[in-house]
Coordinates of C-alpha atoms in Angstrom, one line a residue:
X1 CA 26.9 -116.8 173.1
X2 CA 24.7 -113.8 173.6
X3 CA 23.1 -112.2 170.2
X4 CA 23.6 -108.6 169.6
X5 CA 20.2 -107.0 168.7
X6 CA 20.7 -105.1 165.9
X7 CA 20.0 -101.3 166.1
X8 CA 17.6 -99.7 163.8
X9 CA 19.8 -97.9 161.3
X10 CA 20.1 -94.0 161.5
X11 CA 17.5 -91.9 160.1
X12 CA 19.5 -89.4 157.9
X13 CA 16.7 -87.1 158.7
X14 CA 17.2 -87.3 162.4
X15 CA 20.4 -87.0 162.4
X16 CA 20.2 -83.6 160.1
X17 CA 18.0 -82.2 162.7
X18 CA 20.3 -83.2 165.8
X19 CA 22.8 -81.3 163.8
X20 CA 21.1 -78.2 163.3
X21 CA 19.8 -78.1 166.4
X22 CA 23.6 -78.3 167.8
X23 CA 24.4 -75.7 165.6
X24 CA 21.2 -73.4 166.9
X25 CA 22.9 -74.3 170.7
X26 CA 26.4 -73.8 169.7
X27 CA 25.5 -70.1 168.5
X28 CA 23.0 -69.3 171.0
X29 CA 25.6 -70.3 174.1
X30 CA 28.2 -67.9 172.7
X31 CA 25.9 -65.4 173.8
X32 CA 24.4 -66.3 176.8
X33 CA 26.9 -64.7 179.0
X34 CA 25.1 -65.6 182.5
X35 CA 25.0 -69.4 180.9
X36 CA 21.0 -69.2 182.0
X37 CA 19.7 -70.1 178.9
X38 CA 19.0 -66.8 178.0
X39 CA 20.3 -64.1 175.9
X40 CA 19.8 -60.1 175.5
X41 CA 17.0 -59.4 172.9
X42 CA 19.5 -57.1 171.2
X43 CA 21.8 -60.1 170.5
X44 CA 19.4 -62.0 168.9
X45 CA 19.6 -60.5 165.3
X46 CA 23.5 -61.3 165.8
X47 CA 23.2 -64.9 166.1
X48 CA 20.5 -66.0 163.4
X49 CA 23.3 -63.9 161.0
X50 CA 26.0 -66.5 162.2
X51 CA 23.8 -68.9 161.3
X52 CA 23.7 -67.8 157.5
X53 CA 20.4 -65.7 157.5
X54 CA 20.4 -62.2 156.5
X55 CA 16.9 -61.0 157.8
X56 CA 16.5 -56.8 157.4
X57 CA 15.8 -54.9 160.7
X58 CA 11.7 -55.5 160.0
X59 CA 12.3 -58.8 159.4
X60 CA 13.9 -58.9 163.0
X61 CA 11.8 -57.2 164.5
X62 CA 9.0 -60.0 163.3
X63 CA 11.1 -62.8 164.5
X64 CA 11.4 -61.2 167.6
X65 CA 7.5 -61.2 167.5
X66 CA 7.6 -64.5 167.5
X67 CA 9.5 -65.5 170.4
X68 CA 8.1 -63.1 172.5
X69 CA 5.8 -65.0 175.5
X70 CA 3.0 -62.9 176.7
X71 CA 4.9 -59.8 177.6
X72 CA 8.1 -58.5 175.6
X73 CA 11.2 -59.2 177.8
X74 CA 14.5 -58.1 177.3
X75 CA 16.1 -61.7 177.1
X76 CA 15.2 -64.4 174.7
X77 CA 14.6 -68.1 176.3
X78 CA 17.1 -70.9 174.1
X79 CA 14.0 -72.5 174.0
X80 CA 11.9 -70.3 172.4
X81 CA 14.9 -69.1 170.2
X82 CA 15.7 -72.6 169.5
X83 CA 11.2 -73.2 168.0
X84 CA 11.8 -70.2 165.9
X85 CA 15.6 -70.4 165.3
X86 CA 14.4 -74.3 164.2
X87 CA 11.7 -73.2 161.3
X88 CA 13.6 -70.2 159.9
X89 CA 16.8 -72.6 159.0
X90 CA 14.5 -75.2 157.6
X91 CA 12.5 -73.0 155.9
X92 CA 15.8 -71.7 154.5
X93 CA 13.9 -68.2 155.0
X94 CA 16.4 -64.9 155.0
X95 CA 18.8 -66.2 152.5
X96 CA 21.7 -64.0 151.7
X97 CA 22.1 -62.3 148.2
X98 CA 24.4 -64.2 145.7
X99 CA 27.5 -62.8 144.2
X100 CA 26.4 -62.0 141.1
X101 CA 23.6 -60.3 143.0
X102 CA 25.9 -58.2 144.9
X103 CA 28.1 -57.6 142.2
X104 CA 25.5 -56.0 140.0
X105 CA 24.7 -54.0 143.0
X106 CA 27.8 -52.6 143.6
X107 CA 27.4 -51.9 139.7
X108 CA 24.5 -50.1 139.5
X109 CA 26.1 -47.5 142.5
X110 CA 29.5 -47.2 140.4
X111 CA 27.8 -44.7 138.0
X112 CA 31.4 -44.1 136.1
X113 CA 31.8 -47.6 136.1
X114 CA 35.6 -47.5 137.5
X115 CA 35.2 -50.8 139.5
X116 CA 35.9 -49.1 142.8
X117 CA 33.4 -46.6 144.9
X118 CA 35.1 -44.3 147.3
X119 CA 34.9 -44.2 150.9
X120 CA 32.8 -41.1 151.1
X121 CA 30.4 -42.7 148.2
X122 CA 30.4 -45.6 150.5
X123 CA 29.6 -43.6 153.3
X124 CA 26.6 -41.5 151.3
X125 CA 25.1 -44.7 150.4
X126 CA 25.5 -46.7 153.4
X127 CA 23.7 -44.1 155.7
X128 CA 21.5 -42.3 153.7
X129 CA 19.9 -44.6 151.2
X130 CA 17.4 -48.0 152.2
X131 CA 18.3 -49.8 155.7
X132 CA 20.7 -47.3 157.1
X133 CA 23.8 -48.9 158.9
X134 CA 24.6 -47.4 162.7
X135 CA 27.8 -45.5 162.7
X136 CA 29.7 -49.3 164.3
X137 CA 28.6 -51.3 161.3
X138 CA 30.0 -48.4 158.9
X139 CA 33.3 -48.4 160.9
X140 CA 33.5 -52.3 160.6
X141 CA 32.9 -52.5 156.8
X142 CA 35.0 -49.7 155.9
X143 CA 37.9 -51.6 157.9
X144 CA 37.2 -54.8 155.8
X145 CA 36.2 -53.1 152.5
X146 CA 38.5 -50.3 152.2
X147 CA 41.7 -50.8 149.7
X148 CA 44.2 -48.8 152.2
X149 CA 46.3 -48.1 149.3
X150 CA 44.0 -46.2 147.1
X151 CA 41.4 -45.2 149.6
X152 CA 38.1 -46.8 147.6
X153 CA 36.2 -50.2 147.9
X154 CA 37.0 -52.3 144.9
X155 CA 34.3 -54.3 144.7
X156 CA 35.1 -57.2 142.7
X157 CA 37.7 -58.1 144.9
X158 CA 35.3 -57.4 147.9
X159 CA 31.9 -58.9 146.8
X160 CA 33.5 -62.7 147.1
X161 CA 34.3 -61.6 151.2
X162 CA 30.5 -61.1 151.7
X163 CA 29.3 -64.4 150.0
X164 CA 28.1 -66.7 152.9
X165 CA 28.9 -70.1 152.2
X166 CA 25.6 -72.5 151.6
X167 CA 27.2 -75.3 153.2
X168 CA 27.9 -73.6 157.0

């Protein structure tokens, strides 16, 4: 009768990184549309958001800093996405704002305190004040945010769309 060595048991910890890592791949290979292990620089921003990190434009810009290899290219390696990518998620660096956060922001721009902000406020505010958005990311909110009915952005029933869930 032959004995069974027994394996080791799993290291949870191991097993958390394999995980992320997967994840990391997972998102990355969405976007690597010549499946080369390598995506557009522009696209990078896109896929540490859909992994739950809201970094600001600068703050892109740095992470792109540190993937870069001697020269700036206009692809991104998995592999030196995956090093940066890795320490960002662990770090739990570029952490999105919480509800209440949000809320109170939304708040503070609703000056008449109605609960709602028009489209054009929404508009003002979105291109002219702090990180502007492009004229795409304004389009795509609006179409999300907007109440068609009454024309405005009622935020208390919007806030809860923008909250990223801790656990993804």
């Amino acid at each position: 009768m032959a004995t069974e060595e027994a394996l080791p048991p799993e290291n949870p910890e191991d097993t958390a990184v394999q995980e992320l890592k997967k994840r990391i791949a997972d998102a990355f290979e969405i976007f690597d549309h010549e499946a080369n292990q390598t995506v557009d620089v522009r696209e990078v921003g896109t896929i540490i958001r859909s992994l739950g990190c809201c970094p600001t434009e600068g703050e892109l810009h740095d992470i792109l800093k540190e993937m870069e290899e001697e020269e700036p290219l206009p692809y991104v390696t998995f592999d030196a996405f995956l090093g940066v990518a890795m320490k960002i998620l662990q770090e739990k660096r570029y952490k999105p704002a919480l509800e209440d956060q949000l809320l109170k922001a939304f708040q503070v721009l609703d000056i008449e305190n109605n609960g709602y902000l028009t489209k054009e406020e929404i508009e003002k505010y979105m291109v002219e004040e702090g990180e502007p958005f492009s004229t795409e990311e304004l389009e795509e909110m609006l179409s999300a945010a907007i109440d068609p009915e009454k024309g405005t952005v009622i935020y208390k029933e919007y806030v809860p769309l923008l909250v990223v869930d801790d656990a993804v």
